[in-house]
PDB file of C-alpha atoms in Angstrom:
ATOM      1  CA  UNK A 484      45.404  63.853 -59.615  1.00  0.00           C
ATOM      2  CA  UNK A 485      48.655  61.901 -59.514  1.00  0.00           C
ATOM      3  CA  UNK A 486      51.919  63.734 -58.864  1.00  0.00           C
ATOM      4  CA  UNK A 487      53.629  61.985 -61.779  1.00  0.00           C
ATOM      5  CA  UNK A 488      52.616  59.284 -64.227  1.00  0.00           C
ATOM      6  CA  UNK A 489      54.425  57.368 -66.957  1.00  0.00           C
ATOM      7  CA  UNK A 490      53.279  57.421 -70.582  1.00  0.00           C
ATOM      8  CA  UNK A 491      53.897  54.001 -72.123  1.00  0.00           C
ATOM      9  CA  UNK A 492      51.812  54.222 -75.302  1.00  0.00           C
ATOM     10  CA  UNK A 493      53.554  55.604 -78.401  1.00  0.00           C
ATOM     11  CA  UNK A 494      50.473  57.487 -79.644  1.00  0.00           C
ATOM     12  CA  UNK A 495      49.893  59.058 -76.232  1.00  0.00           C
ATOM     13  CA  UNK A 496      53.546  60.102 -76.144  1.00  0.00           C
ATOM     14  CA  UNK A 497      53.224  61.776 -79.548  1.00  0.00           C
ATOM     15  CA  UNK A 498      50.085  63.586 -78.403  1.00  0.00           C
ATOM     16  CA  UNK A 499      51.771  64.868 -75.242  1.00  0.00           C
ATOM     17  CA  UNK A 500      54.771  66.193 -77.186  1.00  0.00           C
ATOM     18  CA  UNK A 501      52.660  68.507 -79.322  1.00  0.00           C
ATOM     19  CA  UNK A 502      53.551  72.005 -78.006  1.00  0.00           C
ATOM     20  CA  UNK A 503      49.955  73.227 -77.882  1.00  0.00           C
ATOM     21  CA  UNK A 504      48.727  70.135 -76.051  1.00  0.00           C
ATOM     22  CA  UNK A 505      51.684  70.281 -73.685  1.00  0.00           C
ATOM     23  CA  UNK A 506      50.652  73.859 -72.840  1.00  0.00           C
ATOM     24  CA  UNK A 507      47.082  72.724 -72.236  1.00  0.00           C
ATOM     25  CA  UNK A 508      48.329  69.939 -69.951  1.00  0.00           C
ATOM     26  CA  UNK A 509      50.320  72.480 -67.961  1.00  0.00           C
ATOM     27  CA  UNK A 510      47.269  74.738 -67.585  1.00  0.00           C
ATOM     28  CA  UNK A 511      45.045  71.826 -66.527  1.00  0.00           C
ATOM     29  CA  UNK A 512      47.634  70.586 -64.031  1.00  0.00           C
ATOM     30  CA  UNK A 513      47.107  73.900 -62.214  1.00  0.00           C
ATOM     31  CA  UNK A 514      43.354  73.305 -61.954  1.00  0.00           C
ATOM     32  CA  UNK A 515      40.190  72.332 -63.870  1.00  0.00           C
ATOM     33  CA  UNK A 516      39.187  74.508 -66.802  1.00  0.00           C
ATOM     34  CA  UNK A 517      36.850  74.471 -69.776  1.00  0.00           C
ATOM     35  CA  UNK A 518      37.739  74.907 -73.439  1.00  0.00           C
ATOM     36  CA  UNK A 519      36.430  78.467 -73.304  1.00  0.00           C
ATOM     37  CA  UNK A 520      38.561  79.284 -70.258  1.00  0.00           C
ATOM     38  CA  UNK A 521      41.667  77.812 -71.876  1.00  0.00           C
ATOM     39  CA  UNK A 522      41.118  79.522 -75.222  1.00  0.00           C
ATOM     40  CA  UNK A 523      41.989  82.942 -73.841  1.00  0.00           C
ATOM     41  CA  UNK A 524      45.096  81.636 -72.072  1.00  0.00           C
ATOM     42  CA  UNK A 525      46.632  79.869 -75.052  1.00  0.00           C
ATOM     43  CA  UNK A 526      45.402  82.253 -77.748  1.00  0.00           C
ATOM     44  CA  UNK A 527      43.372  79.752 -79.759  1.00  0.00           C
ATOM     45  CA  UNK A 528      39.691  79.582 -80.750  1.00  0.00           C
ATOM     46  CA  UNK A 529      37.535  77.553 -78.380  1.00  0.00           C
ATOM     47  CA  UNK A 530      36.785  75.008 -81.115  1.00  0.00           C
ATOM     48  CA  UNK A 531      40.465  74.255 -81.645  1.00  0.00           C
ATOM     49  CA  UNK A 532      41.067  73.968 -77.909  1.00  0.00           C
ATOM     50  CA  UNK A 533      38.133  71.599 -77.625  1.00  0.00           C
ATOM     51  CA  UNK A 534      39.629  69.476 -80.418  1.00  0.00           C
ATOM     52  CA  UNK A 535      42.934  69.208 -78.564  1.00  0.00           C
ATOM     53  CA  UNK A 536      41.187  68.418 -75.279  1.00  0.00           C
ATOM     54  CA  UNK A 537      39.253  65.570 -76.854  1.00  0.00           C
ATOM     55  CA  UNK A 538      42.514  64.153 -78.228  1.00  0.00           C
ATOM     56  CA  UNK A 539      44.172  64.381 -74.817  1.00  0.00           C
ATOM     57  CA  UNK A 540      41.138  62.797 -73.171  1.00  0.00           C
ATOM     58  CA  UNK A 541      41.121  59.936 -75.661  1.00  0.00           C
ATOM     59  CA  UNK A 542      44.667  59.047 -74.615  1.00  0.00           C
ATOM     60  CA  UNK A 543      44.010  59.334 -70.883  1.00  0.00           C
ATOM     61  CA  UNK A 544      46.025  62.504 -70.330  1.00  0.00           C
ATOM     62  CA  UNK A 545      43.066  64.612 -69.204  1.00  0.00           C
ATOM     63  CA  UNK A 546      39.745  63.665 -67.649  1.00  0.00           C
ATOM     64  CA  UNK A 547      36.366  65.158 -66.871  1.00  0.00           C
ATOM     65  CA  UNK A 548      36.388  66.991 -63.533  1.00  0.00           C
ATOM     66  CA  UNK A 549      32.753  68.100 -63.713  1.00  0.00           C
ATOM     67  CA  UNK A 550      30.299  70.267 -65.597  1.00  0.00           C
ATOM     68  CA  UNK A 551      28.990  73.787 -65.059  1.00  0.00           C
ATOM     69  CA  UNK A 552      26.199  75.838 -66.574  1.00  0.00           C
ATOM     70  CA  UNK A 553      27.113  79.132 -68.207  1.00  0.00           C
ATOM     71  CA  UNK A 554      24.017  80.752 -69.636  1.00  0.00           C
ATOM     72  CA  UNK A 555      22.389  78.244 -71.952  1.00  0.00           C
ATOM     73  CA  UNK A 556      25.605  76.261 -72.349  1.00  0.00           C
ATOM     74  CA  UNK A 557      26.924  73.380 -70.265  1.00  0.00           C
ATOM     75  CA  UNK A 558      30.707  73.506 -70.116  1.00  0.00           C
ATOM     76  CA  UNK A 559      32.842  70.429 -69.513  1.00  0.00           C
ATOM     77  CA  UNK A 560      35.494  71.155 -66.888  1.00  0.00           C
ATOM     78  CA  UNK A 561      38.626  69.154 -67.653  1.00  0.00           C
ATOM     79  CA  UNK A 562      41.694  68.426 -65.539  1.00  0.00           C
ATOM     80  CA  UNK A 563      45.045  66.766 -66.139  1.00  0.00           C
ATOM     81  CA  UNK A 564      45.347  63.201 -64.876  1.00  0.00           C
ATOM     82  CA  UNK A 565      48.762  64.045 -63.404  1.00  0.00           C
ATOM     83  CA  UNK A 566      50.797  67.075 -62.408  1.00  0.00           C
ATOM     84  CA  UNK A 567      53.669  65.871 -64.579  1.00  0.00           C
ATOM     85  CA  UNK A 568      54.391  63.130 -67.084  1.00  0.00           C
ATOM     86  CA  UNK A 569      57.369  60.946 -67.975  1.00  0.00           C
ATOM     87  CA  UNK A 570      57.583  59.168 -71.315  1.00  0.00           C
ATOM     88  CA  UNK A 571      58.695  55.568 -70.920  1.00  0.00           C
ATOM     89  CA  UNK A 572      61.225  54.047 -73.337  1.00  0.00           C
ATOM     90  CA  UNK A 573      58.446  51.501 -73.896  1.00  0.00           C
ATOM     91  CA  UNK A 574      56.833  54.124 -76.139  1.00  0.00           C
ATOM     92  CA  UNK A 575      59.794  53.582 -78.480  1.00  0.00           C
ATOM     93  CA  UNK A 576      60.015  49.860 -77.878  1.00  0.00           C
ATOM     94  CA  UNK A 577      61.938  49.013 -81.050  1.00  0.00           C
ATOM     95  CA  UNK A 578      64.783  51.420 -80.238  1.00  0.00           C
ATOM     96  CA  UNK A 579      64.675  51.640 -76.454  1.00  0.00           C
ATOM     97  CA  UNK A 580      68.051  51.544 -74.648  1.00  0.00           C
ATOM     98  CA  UNK A 581      69.288  48.153 -73.481  1.00  0.00           C
ATOM     99  CA  UNK A 582      71.959  48.353 -70.749  1.00  0.00           C
ATOM    100  CA  UNK A 583      72.647  44.640 -71.204  1.00  0.00           C
ATOM    101  CA  UNK A 584      74.166  45.255 -74.648  1.00  0.00           C
ATOM    102  CA  UNK A 585      77.317  46.545 -72.987  1.00  0.00           C
ATOM    103  CA  UNK A 586      78.526  47.302 -69.479  1.00  0.00           C
ATOM    104  CA  UNK A 587      80.764  50.288 -68.875  1.00  0.00           C
ATOM    105  CA  UNK A 588      80.525  51.749 -65.401  1.00  0.00           C
ATOM    106  CA  UNK A 589      82.392  54.870 -66.474  1.00  0.00           C
ATOM    107  CA  UNK A 590      80.126  55.542 -69.440  1.00  0.00           C
ATOM    108  CA  UNK A 591      77.536  58.316 -69.182  1.00  0.00           C
ATOM    109  CA  UNK A 592      75.585  56.650 -71.988  1.00  0.00           C
ATOM    110  CA  UNK A 593      75.375  53.393 -70.049  1.00  0.00           C
ATOM    111  CA  UNK A 594      74.089  55.427 -67.107  1.00  0.00           C
ATOM    112  CA  UNK A 595      71.388  56.833 -69.409  1.00  0.00           C
ATOM    113  CA  UNK A 596      70.474  53.296 -70.492  1.00  0.00           C
ATOM    114  CA  UNK A 597      70.143  52.258 -66.852  1.00  0.00           C
ATOM    115  CA  UNK A 598      67.997  55.316 -66.116  1.00  0.00           C
ATOM    116  CA  UNK A 599      65.789  54.540 -69.096  1.00  0.00           C
ATOM    117  CA  UNK A 600      65.292  50.969 -67.905  1.00  0.00           C
ATOM    118  CA  UNK A 601      64.433  52.303 -64.445  1.00  0.00           C
ATOM    119  CA  UNK A 602      61.704  54.545 -65.909  1.00  0.00           C
ATOM    120  CA  UNK A 603      60.377  51.693 -68.059  1.00  0.00           C
ATOM    121  CA  UNK A 604      60.283  49.092 -65.301  1.00  0.00           C
ATOM    122  CA  UNK A 605      58.910  51.300 -62.533  1.00  0.00           C
ATOM    123  CA  UNK A 606      56.322  52.701 -64.944  1.00  0.00           C
ATOM    124  CA  UNK A 607      55.126  49.186 -65.806  1.00  0.00           C
ATOM    125  CA  UNK A 608      55.093  48.219 -62.137  1.00  0.00           C
ATOM    126  CA  UNK A 609      53.056  51.315 -61.261  1.00  0.00           C
ATOM    127  CA  UNK A 610      50.528  50.449 -63.951  1.00  0.00           C
ATOM    128  CA  UNK A 611      50.172  46.918 -62.608  1.00  0.00           C
ATOM    129  CA  UNK A 612      49.959  48.077 -59.003  1.00  0.00           C
ATOM    130  CA  UNK A 613      47.259  50.623 -59.876  1.00  0.00           C
ATOM    131  CA  UNK A 614      45.174  47.954 -61.617  1.00  0.00           C
ATOM    132  CA  UNK A 615      45.550  45.647 -58.621  1.00  0.00           C
ATOM    133  CA  UNK A 616      44.904  48.574 -56.253  1.00  0.00           C
ATOM    134  CA  UNK A 617      48.080  47.794 -54.389  1.00  0.00           C
ATOM    135  CA  UNK A 618      50.949  49.971 -53.223  1.00  0.00           C
ATOM    136  CA  UNK A 619      54.262  49.464 -54.981  1.00  0.00           C
ATOM    137  CA  UNK A 620      57.104  48.983 -52.491  1.00  0.00           C
ATOM    138  CA  UNK A 621      60.110  51.021 -53.636  1.00  0.00           C
ATOM    139  CA  UNK A 622      62.913  53.034 -52.068  1.00  0.00           C
ATOM    140  CA  UNK A 623      65.044  55.881 -53.409  1.00  0.00           C
ATOM    141  CA  UNK A 624      67.912  57.880 -51.940  1.00  0.00           C
ATOM    142  CA  UNK A 625      68.925  61.245 -53.356  1.00  0.00           C
ATOM    143  CA  UNK A 626      71.845  63.295 -52.114  1.00  0.00           C
ATOM    144  CA  UNK A 627      74.648  65.603 -53.147  1.00  0.00           C
ATOM    145  CA  UNK A 628      78.316  65.571 -52.218  1.00  0.00           C
ATOM    146  CA  UNK A 629      81.080  68.011 -53.163  1.00  0.00           C
ATOM    147  CA  UNK A 630      84.461  66.393 -53.760  1.00  0.00           C
ATOM    148  CA  UNK A 631      87.583  68.442 -53.068  1.00  0.00           C
ATOM    149  CA  UNK A 632      89.528  66.505 -55.681  1.00  0.00           C
ATOM    150  CA  UNK A 633      89.319  63.731 -58.253  1.00  0.00           C
ATOM    151  CA  UNK A 634      91.193  61.519 -55.813  1.00  0.00           C
ATOM    152  CA  UNK A 635      88.481  62.025 -53.194  1.00  0.00           C
ATOM    153  CA  UNK A 636      85.834  61.124 -55.745  1.00  0.00           C
ATOM    154  CA  UNK A 637      87.699  57.946 -56.658  1.00  0.00           C
ATOM    155  CA  UNK A 638      88.010  57.007 -52.991  1.00  0.00           C
ATOM    156  CA  UNK A 639      84.285  57.650 -52.457  1.00  0.00           C
ATOM    157  CA  UNK A 640      83.408  55.445 -55.434  1.00  0.00           C
ATOM    158  CA  UNK A 641      85.623  52.669 -54.105  1.00  0.00           C
ATOM    159  CA  UNK A 642      84.023  52.753 -50.634  1.00  0.00           C
ATOM    160  CA  UNK A 643      80.520  53.002 -52.065  1.00  0.00           C
ATOM    161  CA  UNK A 644      81.149  50.032 -54.328  1.00  0.00           C
ATOM    162  CA  UNK A 645      82.491  47.939 -51.482  1.00  0.00           C
ATOM    163  CA  UNK A 646      79.642  48.882 -49.138  1.00  0.00           C
ATOM    164  CA  UNK A 647      76.795  48.219 -51.576  1.00  0.00           C
ATOM    165  CA  UNK A 648      78.362  44.981 -52.799  1.00  0.00           C
ATOM    166  CA  UNK A 649      78.751  43.792 -49.199  1.00  0.00           C
ATOM    167  CA  UNK A 650      75.085  44.516 -48.465  1.00  0.00           C
ATOM    168  CA  UNK A 651      74.005  42.595 -51.571  1.00  0.00           C
ATOM    169  CA  UNK A 652      76.105  39.589 -50.569  1.00  0.00           C
ATOM    170  CA  UNK A 653      74.710  39.761 -47.028  1.00  0.00           C
ATOM    171  CA  UNK A 654      71.010  39.879 -47.880  1.00  0.00           C
ATOM    172  CA  UNK A 655      70.735  38.150 -51.249  1.00  0.00           C
ATOM    173  CA  UNK A 656      69.235  34.669 -50.918  1.00  0.00           C
ATOM    174  CA  UNK A 657      68.808  33.032 -54.285  1.00  0.00           C
ATOM    175  CA  UNK A 658      67.378  29.882 -52.694  1.00  0.00           C
ATOM    176  CA  UNK A 659      64.503  31.591 -50.852  1.00  0.00           C
ATOM    177  CA  UNK A 660      61.301  30.028 -52.228  1.00  0.00           C
ATOM    178  CA  UNK A 661      59.120  32.981 -51.239  1.00  0.00           C
ATOM    179  CA  UNK A 662      61.796  35.548 -52.008  1.00  0.00           C
ATOM    180  CA  UNK A 663      61.113  38.465 -54.326  1.00  0.00           C
ATOM    181  CA  UNK A 664      64.019  39.787 -56.439  1.00  0.00           C
ATOM    182  CA  UNK A 665      64.670  43.509 -56.571  1.00  0.00           C
ATOM    183  CA  UNK A 666      66.738  45.661 -58.909  1.00  0.00           C
ATOM    184  CA  UNK A 667      69.412  47.886 -57.369  1.00  0.00           C
ATOM    185  CA  UNK A 668      70.843  50.839 -59.275  1.00  0.00           C
ATOM    186  CA  UNK A 669      73.447  53.229 -57.844  1.00  0.00           C
ATOM    187  CA  UNK A 670      74.509  56.247 -59.882  1.00  0.00           C
ATOM    188  CA  UNK A 671      76.940  59.124 -59.423  1.00  0.00           C
ATOM    189  CA  UNK A 672      77.025  62.071 -61.808  1.00  0.00           C
ATOM    190  CA  UNK A 673      77.888  65.785 -61.714  1.00  0.00           C
ATOM    191  CA  UNK A 674      75.135  68.055 -60.425  1.00  0.00           C
ATOM    192  CA  UNK A 675      73.336  70.118 -63.061  1.00  0.00           C
ATOM    193  CA  UNK A 676      73.362  73.768 -62.014  1.00  0.00           C
ATOM    194  CA  UNK A 677      69.938  75.405 -61.403  1.00  0.00           C
ATOM    195  CA  UNK A 678      70.700  78.146 -63.930  1.00  0.00           C
ATOM    196  CA  UNK A 679      71.294  75.533 -66.619  1.00  0.00           C
ATOM    197  CA  UNK A 680      67.931  73.918 -65.859  1.00  0.00           C
ATOM    198  CA  UNK A 681      66.206  77.314 -65.960  1.00  0.00           C
ATOM    199  CA  UNK A 682      67.786  78.122 -69.330  1.00  0.00           C
ATOM    200  CA  UNK A 683      66.608  74.818 -70.787  1.00  0.00           C
ATOM    201  CA  UNK A 684      63.050  75.436 -69.549  1.00  0.00           C
ATOM    202  CA  UNK A 685      63.075  78.978 -70.971  1.00  0.00           C
ATOM    203  CA  UNK A 686      64.178  77.712 -74.372  1.00  0.00           C
ATOM    204  CA  UNK A 687      61.433  75.067 -74.313  1.00  0.00           C
ATOM    205  CA  UNK A 688      58.795  77.682 -73.479  1.00  0.00           C
ATOM    206  CA  UNK A 689      60.037  79.908 -76.293  1.00  0.00           C
ATOM    207  CA  UNK A 690      59.786  77.030 -78.737  1.00  0.00           C
ATOM    208  CA  UNK A 691      56.216  76.383 -77.610  1.00  0.00           C
ATOM    209  CA  UNK A 692      55.193  80.010 -78.151  1.00  0.00           C
ATOM    210  CA  UNK A 693      56.734  79.929 -81.606  1.00  0.00           C
ATOM    211  CA  UNK A 694      54.506  77.052 -82.721  1.00  0.00           C
ATOM    212  CA  UNK A 695      51.894  77.969 -85.387  1.00  0.00           C
ATOM    213  CA  UNK A 696      48.360  78.160 -84.106  1.00  0.00           C
ATOM    214  CA  UNK A 697      46.987  75.328 -86.170  1.00  0.00           C
ATOM    215  CA  UNK A 698      45.146  72.134 -85.348  1.00  0.00           C
ATOM    216  CA  UNK A 699      47.525  69.214 -85.549  1.00  0.00           C
ATOM    217  CA  UNK A 700      46.242  66.210 -86.532  1.00  0.00           C
ATOM    218  CA  UNK A 701      56.897  43.156 -64.648  1.00  0.00           C
ATOM    219  CA  UNK A 702      57.609  42.521 -61.226  1.00  0.00           C
ATOM    220  CA  UNK A 703      61.045  43.775 -60.263  1.00  0.00           C
ATOM    221  CA  UNK A 704      63.966  42.229 -62.069  1.00  0.00           C
ATOM    222  CA  UNK A 705      66.533  39.946 -60.470  1.00  0.00           C
ATOM    223  CA  UNK A 706      69.116  41.377 -58.117  1.00  0.00           C
ATOM    224  CA  UNK A 707      72.351  42.054 -59.910  1.00  0.00           C
ATOM    225  CA  UNK A 708      75.386  42.725 -57.772  1.00  0.00           C
ATOM    226  CA  UNK A 709      77.187  45.574 -59.527  1.00  0.00           C
ATOM    227  CA  UNK A 710      80.931  45.726 -59.671  1.00  0.00           C
ATOM    228  CA  UNK A 711      80.476  49.369 -58.746  1.00  0.00           C
ATOM    229  CA  UNK A 712      78.229  52.405 -59.254  1.00  0.00           C
ATOM    230  CA  UNK A 713      77.803  54.038 -62.611  1.00  0.00           C
ATOM    231  CA  UNK A 714      79.734  57.288 -62.877  1.00  0.00           C
ATOM    232  CA  UNK A 715      80.202  59.996 -65.456  1.00  0.00           C
ATOM    233  CA  UNK A 716      83.217  62.142 -66.254  1.00  0.00           C
TER     234      UNK A 716
END
């Protein structure tokens, strides 16, 4: 099972967003189970659970983990193909964000557009790397800093901009015949408090429980030297 995978197909995205199927994915991410085992956990008849499992399997979100005999019945043990899923903007290709339409380093919405492109591109690269059975070379840095004042934040942004821009100028070689371009994205935004995340998850779980119990039918892009990191207010 993968730790995280990206859903690029629009139909698969729609299937995963169904509250009942999302609950089944969560149960199967914890370990293999049969339709009969899941029926008691989600409060649905086995036949309806089996219907949802077949739909999830058809879109590659769950897979057969094995079979077991229970009396005169052979049960199919299913498992999720990943512990968690991210829906790529490619699933909404006609209306996906395009950060090239405008550039505003102080816009939170531009930061969202950049993040969406990051999910789309890395998702496509992961798909290609998996087919080629190759490892995708990436790097990510995640940290947190507490600024004593807005002035300190502005000074940090200025130094960060200068440092990253200097590194890009130092190592970028547009004339290298065997060179491989890479995308660089630097973002700064306020930290979301854990209690806010927990509240959002609780509300999502409540919405899922409220659902009626009915069957519902690129290689990396070129290096772009930013004028500075994307920040939010």
